[in-house]
Short mmCIF file of C-alpha atoms and ligand atoms in Angstrom, two decimals:
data_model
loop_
_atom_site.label_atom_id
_atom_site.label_comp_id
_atom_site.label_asym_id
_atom_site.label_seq_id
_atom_site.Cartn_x
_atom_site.Cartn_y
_atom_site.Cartn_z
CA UNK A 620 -17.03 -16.93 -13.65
CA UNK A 621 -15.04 -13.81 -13.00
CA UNK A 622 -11.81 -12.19 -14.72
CA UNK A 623 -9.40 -12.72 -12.56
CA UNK A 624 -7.05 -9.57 -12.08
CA UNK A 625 -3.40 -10.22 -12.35
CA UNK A 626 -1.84 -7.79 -9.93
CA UNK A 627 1.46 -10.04 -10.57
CA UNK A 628 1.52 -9.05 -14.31
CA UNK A 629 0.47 -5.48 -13.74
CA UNK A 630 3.31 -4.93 -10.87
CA UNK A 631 5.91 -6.53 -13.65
CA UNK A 632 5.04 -4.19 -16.47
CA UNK A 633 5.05 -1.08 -13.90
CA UNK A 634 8.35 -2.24 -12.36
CA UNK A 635 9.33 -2.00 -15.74
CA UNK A 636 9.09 1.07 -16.45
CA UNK A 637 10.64 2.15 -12.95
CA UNK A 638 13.43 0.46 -13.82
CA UNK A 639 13.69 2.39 -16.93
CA UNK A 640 13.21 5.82 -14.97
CA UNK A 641 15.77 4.92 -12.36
CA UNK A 642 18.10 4.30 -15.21
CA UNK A 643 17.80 7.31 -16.18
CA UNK A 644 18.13 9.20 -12.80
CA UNK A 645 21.50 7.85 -12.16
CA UNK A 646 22.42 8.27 -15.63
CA UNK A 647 21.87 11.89 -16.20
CA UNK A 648 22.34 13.25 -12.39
CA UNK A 649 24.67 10.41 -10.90
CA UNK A 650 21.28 10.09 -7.84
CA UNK A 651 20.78 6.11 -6.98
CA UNK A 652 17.28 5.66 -5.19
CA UNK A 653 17.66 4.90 -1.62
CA UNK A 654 14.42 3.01 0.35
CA UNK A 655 15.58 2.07 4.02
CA UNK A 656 13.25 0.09 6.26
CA UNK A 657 12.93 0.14 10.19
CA UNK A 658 11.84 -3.12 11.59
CA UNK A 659 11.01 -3.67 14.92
CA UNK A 660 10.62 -7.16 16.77
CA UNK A 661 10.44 -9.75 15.51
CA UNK A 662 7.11 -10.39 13.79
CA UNK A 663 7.55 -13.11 11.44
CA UNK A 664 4.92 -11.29 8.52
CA UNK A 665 6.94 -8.31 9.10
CA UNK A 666 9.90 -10.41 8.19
CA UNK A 667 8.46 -11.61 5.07
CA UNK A 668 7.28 -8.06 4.14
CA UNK A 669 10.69 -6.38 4.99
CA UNK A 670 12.37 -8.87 2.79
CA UNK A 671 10.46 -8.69 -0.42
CA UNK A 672 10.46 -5.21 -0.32
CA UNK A 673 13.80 -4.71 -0.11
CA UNK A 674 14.64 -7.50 -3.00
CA UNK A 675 12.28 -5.89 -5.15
CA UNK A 676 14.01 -2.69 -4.84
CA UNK A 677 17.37 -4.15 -5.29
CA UNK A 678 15.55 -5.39 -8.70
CA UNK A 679 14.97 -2.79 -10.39
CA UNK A 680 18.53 -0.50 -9.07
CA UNK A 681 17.32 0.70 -5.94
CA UNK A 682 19.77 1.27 -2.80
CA UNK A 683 18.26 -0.54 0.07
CA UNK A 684 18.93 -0.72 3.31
CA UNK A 685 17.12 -2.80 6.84
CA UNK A 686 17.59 -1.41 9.92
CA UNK A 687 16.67 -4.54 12.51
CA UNK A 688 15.88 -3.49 16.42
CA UNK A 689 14.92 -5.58 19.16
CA UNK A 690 11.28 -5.40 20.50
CA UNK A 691 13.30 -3.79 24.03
CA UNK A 692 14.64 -1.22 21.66
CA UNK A 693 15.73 2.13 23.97
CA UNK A 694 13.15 4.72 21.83
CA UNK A 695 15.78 7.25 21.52
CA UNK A 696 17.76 4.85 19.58
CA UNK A 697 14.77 4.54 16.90
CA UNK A 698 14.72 8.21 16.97
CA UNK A 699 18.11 8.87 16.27
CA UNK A 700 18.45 6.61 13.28
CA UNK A 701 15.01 7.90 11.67
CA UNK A 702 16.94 11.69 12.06
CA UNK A 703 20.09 9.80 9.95
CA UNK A 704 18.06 8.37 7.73
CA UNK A 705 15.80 11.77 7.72
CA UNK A 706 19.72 13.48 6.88
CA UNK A 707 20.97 11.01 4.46
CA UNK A 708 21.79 11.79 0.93
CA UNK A 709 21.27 8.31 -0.20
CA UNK A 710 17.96 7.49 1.38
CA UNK A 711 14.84 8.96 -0.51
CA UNK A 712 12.35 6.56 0.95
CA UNK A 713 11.91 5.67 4.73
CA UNK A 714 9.62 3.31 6.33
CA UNK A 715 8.69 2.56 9.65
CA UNK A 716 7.53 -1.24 9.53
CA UNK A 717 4.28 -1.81 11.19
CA UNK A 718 2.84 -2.92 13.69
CA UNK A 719 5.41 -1.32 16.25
CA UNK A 720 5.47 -3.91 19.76
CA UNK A 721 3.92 -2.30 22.90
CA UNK A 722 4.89 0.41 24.05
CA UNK A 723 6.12 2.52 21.62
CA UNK A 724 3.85 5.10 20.07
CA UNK A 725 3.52 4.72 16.51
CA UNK A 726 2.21 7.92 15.97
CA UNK A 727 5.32 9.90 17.74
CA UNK A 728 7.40 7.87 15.15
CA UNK A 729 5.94 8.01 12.17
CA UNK A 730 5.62 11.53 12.73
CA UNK A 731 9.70 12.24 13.00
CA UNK A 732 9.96 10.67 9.30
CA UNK A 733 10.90 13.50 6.73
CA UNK A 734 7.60 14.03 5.63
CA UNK A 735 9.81 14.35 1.71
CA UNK A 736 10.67 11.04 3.06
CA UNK A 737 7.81 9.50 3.91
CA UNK A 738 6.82 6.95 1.31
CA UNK A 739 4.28 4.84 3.56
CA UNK A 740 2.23 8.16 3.35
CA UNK A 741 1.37 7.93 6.90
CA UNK A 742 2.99 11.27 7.96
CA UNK A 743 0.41 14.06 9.26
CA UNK A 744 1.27 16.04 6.72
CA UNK A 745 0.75 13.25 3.94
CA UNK A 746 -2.29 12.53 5.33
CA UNK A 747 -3.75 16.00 5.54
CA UNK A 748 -2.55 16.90 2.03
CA UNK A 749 -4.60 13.52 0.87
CA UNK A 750 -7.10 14.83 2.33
CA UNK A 751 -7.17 18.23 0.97
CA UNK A 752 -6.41 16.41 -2.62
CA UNK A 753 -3.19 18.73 -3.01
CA UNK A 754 -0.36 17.34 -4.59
CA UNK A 755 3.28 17.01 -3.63
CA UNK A 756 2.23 14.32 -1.14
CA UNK A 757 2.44 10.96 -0.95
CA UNK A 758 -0.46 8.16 -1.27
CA UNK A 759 -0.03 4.83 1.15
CA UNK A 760 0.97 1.96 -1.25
CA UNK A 761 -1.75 -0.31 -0.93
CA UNK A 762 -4.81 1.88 -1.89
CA UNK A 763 -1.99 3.71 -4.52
CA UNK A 764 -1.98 0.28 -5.70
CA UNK A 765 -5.40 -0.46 -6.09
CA UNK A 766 -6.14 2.57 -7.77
CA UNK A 767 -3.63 1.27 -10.71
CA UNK A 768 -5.10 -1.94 -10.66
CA UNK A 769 -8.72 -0.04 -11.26
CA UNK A 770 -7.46 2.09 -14.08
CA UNK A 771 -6.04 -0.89 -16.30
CA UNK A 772 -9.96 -1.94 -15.66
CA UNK A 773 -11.98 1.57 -16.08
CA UNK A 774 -10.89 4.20 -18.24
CA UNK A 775 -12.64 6.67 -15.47
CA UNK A 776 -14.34 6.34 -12.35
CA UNK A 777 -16.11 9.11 -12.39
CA UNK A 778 -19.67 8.43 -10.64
CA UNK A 779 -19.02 4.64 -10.13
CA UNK A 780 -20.05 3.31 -6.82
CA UNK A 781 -17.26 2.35 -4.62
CA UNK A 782 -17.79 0.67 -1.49
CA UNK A 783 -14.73 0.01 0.79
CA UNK A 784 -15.08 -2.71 4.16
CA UNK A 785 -12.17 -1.44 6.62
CA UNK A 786 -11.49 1.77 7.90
CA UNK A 787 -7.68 1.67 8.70
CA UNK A 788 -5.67 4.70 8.61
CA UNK A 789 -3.07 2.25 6.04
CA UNK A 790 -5.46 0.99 3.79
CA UNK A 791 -9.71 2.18 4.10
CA UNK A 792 -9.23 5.70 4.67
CA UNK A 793 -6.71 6.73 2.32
CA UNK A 794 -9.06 3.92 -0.50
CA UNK A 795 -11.78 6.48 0.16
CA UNK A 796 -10.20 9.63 -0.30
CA UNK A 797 -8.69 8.26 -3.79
CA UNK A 798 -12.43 7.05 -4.90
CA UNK A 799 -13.22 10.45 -4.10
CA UNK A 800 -10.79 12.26 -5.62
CA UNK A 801 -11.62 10.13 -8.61
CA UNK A 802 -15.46 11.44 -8.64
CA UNK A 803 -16.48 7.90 -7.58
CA UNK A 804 -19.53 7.72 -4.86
CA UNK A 805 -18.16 5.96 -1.95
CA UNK A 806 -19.53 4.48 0.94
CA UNK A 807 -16.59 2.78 3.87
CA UNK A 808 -18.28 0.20 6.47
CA UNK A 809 -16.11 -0.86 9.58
CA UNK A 810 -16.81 -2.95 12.18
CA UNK A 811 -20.02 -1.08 13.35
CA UNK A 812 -22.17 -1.02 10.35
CA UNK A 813 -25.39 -2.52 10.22
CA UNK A 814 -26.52 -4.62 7.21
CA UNK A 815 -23.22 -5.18 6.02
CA UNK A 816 -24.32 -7.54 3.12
CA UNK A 817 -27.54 -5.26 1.75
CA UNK A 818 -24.59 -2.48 1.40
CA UNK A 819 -21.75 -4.46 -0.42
CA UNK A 820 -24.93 -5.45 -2.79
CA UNK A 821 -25.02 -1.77 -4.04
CA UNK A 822 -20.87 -1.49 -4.78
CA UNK A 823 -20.22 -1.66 -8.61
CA UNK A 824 -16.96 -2.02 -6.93
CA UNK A 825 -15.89 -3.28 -3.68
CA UNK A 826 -12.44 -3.07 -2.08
CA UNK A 827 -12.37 -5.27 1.26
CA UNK A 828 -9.84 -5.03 3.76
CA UNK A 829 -10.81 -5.98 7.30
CA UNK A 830 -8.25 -9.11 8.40
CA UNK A 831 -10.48 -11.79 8.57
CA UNK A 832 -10.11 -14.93 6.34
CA UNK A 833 -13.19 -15.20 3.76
CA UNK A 834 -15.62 -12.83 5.63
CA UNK A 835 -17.26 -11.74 2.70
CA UNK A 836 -19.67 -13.62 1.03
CA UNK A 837 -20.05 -13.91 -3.03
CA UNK A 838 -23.79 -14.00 -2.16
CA UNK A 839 -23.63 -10.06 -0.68
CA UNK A 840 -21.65 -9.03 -4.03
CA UNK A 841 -23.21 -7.14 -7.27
CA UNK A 842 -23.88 -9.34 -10.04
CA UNK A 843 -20.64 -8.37 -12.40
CA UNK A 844 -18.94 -6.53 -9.42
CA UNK A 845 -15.04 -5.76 -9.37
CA UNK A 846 -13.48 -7.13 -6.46
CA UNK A 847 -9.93 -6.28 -4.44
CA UNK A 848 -9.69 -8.08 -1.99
CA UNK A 849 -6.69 -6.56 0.15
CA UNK A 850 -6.83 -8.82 3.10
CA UNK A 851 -3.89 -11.30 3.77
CA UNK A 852 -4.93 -13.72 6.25
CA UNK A 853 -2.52 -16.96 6.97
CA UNK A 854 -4.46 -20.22 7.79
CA UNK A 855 -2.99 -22.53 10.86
CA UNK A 856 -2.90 -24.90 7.06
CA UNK A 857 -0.07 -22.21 6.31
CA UNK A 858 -2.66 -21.07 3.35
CA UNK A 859 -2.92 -17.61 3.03
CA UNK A 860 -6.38 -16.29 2.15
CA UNK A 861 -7.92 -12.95 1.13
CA UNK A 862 -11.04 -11.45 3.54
CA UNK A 863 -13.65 -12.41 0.90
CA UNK A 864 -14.75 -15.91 0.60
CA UNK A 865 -12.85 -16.45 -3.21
CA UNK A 866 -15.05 -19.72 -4.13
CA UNK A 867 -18.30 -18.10 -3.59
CA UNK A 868 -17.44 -14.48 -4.87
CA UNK A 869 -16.01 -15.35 -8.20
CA UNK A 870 -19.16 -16.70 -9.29
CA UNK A 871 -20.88 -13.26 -9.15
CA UNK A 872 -18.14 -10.63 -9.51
CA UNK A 873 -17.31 -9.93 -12.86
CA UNK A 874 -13.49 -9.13 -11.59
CA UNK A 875 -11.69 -10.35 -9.10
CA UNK A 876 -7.98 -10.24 -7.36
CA UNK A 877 -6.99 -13.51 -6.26
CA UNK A 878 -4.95 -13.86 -2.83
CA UNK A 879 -2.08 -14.24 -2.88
CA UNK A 880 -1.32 -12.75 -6.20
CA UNK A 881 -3.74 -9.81 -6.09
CA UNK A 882 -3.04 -6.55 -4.30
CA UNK A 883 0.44 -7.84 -2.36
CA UNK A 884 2.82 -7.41 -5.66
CA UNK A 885 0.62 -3.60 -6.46
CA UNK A 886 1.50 -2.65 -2.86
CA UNK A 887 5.57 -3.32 -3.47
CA UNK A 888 5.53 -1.38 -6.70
CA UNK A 889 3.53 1.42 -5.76
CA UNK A 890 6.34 1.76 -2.77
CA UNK A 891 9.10 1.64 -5.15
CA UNK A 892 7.13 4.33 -7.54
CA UNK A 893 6.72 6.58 -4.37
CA UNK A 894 10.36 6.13 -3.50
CA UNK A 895 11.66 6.77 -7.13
CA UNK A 896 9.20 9.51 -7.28
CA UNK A 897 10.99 10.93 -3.75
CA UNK A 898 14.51 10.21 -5.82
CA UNK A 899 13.15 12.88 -8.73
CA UNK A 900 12.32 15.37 -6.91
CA UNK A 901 15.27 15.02 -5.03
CA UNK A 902 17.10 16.48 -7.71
CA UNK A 903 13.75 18.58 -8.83
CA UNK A 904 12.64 16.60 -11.45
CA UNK A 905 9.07 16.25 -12.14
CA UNK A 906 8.06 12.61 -11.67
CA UNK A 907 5.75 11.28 -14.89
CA UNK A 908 2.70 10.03 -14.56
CA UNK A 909 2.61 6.13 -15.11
P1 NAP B 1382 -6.87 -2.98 10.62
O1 NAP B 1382 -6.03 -1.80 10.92
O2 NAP B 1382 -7.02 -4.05 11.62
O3 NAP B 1382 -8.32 -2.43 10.23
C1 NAP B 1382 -9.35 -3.30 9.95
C2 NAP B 1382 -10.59 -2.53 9.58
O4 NAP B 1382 -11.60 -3.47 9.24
C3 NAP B 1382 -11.14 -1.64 10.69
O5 NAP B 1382 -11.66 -0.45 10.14
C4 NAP B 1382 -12.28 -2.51 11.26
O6 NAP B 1382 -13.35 -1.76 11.80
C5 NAP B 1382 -12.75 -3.20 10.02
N1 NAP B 1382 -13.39 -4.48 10.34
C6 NAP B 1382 -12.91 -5.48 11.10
N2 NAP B 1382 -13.80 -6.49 11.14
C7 NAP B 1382 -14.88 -6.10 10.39
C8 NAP B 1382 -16.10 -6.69 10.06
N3 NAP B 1382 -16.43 -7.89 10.52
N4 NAP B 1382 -16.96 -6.02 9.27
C9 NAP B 1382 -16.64 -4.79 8.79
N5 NAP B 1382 -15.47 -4.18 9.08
C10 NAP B 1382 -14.60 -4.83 9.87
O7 NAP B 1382 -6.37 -3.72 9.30
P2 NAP B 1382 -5.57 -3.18 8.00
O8 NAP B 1382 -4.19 -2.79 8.37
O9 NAP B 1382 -6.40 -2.23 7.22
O10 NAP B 1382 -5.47 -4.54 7.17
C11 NAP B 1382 -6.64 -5.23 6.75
C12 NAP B 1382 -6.21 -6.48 5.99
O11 NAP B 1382 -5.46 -6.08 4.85
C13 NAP B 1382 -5.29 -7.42 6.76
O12 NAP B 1382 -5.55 -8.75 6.36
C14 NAP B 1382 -3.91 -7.03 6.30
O13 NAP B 1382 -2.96 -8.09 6.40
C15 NAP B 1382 -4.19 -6.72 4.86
N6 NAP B 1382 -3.24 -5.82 4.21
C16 NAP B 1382 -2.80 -6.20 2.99
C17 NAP B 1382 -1.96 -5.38 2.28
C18 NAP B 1382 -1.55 -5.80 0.91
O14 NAP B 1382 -0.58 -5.30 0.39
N7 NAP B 1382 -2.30 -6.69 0.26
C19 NAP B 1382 -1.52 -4.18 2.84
C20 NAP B 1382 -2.00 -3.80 4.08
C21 NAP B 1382 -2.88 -4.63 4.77
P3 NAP B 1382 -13.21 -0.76 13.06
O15 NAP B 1382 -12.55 0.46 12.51
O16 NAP B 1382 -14.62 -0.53 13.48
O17 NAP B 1382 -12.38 -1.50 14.07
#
């Protein structure tokens, strides 16, 4: 039977340590960490999301503000309050809640976020300097987050073989240019790829996030694999379920995140760390590395 990984216990002991560091900031410099969410519609998972977010920042000393629009929201009024927040002393983290309702453009507004600002790393910029592996950026908190989860497994993952099922700008792409960036081999498979199961057969490790409850199969999965499974799929039971089929998979993988419980709590500390990391250099501080 497979380990299973504690993302729960691993977000605690990092949200520790933030907690320390923020003490710190507004000890020595008088600078409080500001994270202020824009939420759009009224999604009910957004909801949820919005709201843990902004209690776990309020844990550990964090300013935090919501700002709540209808789905009819006039865009120049979104505009306007990303340039406040964009302007505000207080406010070191800003995120545009997604998915946006029809018809406004997600890319025209994630692209008006202070790129300094931009915690979700979804900004142009962001993304091109993840891409070019420069630093000074920031990483999307979801694949941040399960590259801390993989380093309290591997000491290195140089030359492992990393296979990631989703492409998504939020979560596969950015996974792939981490591996990378760590010297891991990685393969990403999306809704096109042929053979899907022969392929997750060769990942040593294999990071799903697709959207569909308990695609994945523990029959396609290495023997002794390590397995995120990112997914978060809610059941008409009200269960929520990962993409990869948990029963089958933990008798192969020799890791595995459970859902809920997994990924989810690594996602919400790796936004606080980017927002307290914003905060630092705010007041040109380097950030450590944790
Ligand atoms: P998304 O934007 O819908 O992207 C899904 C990706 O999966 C696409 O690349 C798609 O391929 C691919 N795909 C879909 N069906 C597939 C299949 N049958 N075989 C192979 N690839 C397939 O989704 P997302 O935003 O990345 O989210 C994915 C899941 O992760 C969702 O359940 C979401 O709720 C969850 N999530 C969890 C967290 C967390 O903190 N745990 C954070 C973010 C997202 P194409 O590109 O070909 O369409």
């Amino acid at each position: 039977m497979a380990k299973l990984i504690d993302g729960r216990e691993v977000a605690e002991t990092l949200k520790s340590k933030l907690l320390t560091l923020t003490e710190t900031l507004a000890k020595e410099t008088g600078v409080k960490p500001g994270l202020a969410i824009l939420r759009v519609g009224e999604d009910p998972a957004s909801q949820l999301y919005v709201h843990t977010k902004g209690i776990s920042a309020k844990e550990i000393g964090f300013h935090f503000e919501e700002h709540a629009f209808p789905a009819w929201v006039a865009p120049a009024a979104l505009e306007s309050t990303i340039q406040e927040l964009n302007q505000s002393p207080h406010i070191h983290g800003i995120i545009l809640q997604l998915p946006l309702p029809t018809p406004l453009d997600k890319a025209y507004f994630l692209s008006l976020v202070d790129p300094q600002k931009d915690v979700d790393g979804l900004h142009p910029l962001n993304v091109g300097k993840l891409f070019q592996g420069s630093s000074g950026g920031f990483v999307p908190p979801t694949p941040l987050g399960c590259l801390l989860l993989l380093q309290t497994l591997y000491p290195s993952l140089e030359g492992r073989m990393v296979g990631i099922v989703g492409g998504s700008a939020l979560v596969g792409k950015p996974m792939a240019m981490l591996m990378l960036q760590q010297g891991a081999t990685v393969w990403v498979a999306h809704s096109k790829t042929v053979n899907l199961p022969a392929l997750c057969e060769t990942a040593e490790i294999l990071i799903v996030a697709i959207g569909s409850p308990g695609f994945i199969q523990g029959e396609w999965i290495q023997n002794g694999a390590t397995v995120l499974d990112v997914g978060i799929n809610r059941l008409a039971s009200g269960k929520i379920v990962g993409d990869v089929d948990f029963a089958t998979a933990e008798k192969r993988a020799g890791a595995i995140t459970p859902v809920p419980g997994g990924v989810g709590p690594m996602t919400v500390v790796s936004l606080l760390r980017n927002t307290l990391e914003s905060a630092y250099r705010s007041v040109g501080w380097e950030f450590p590395v944790l």
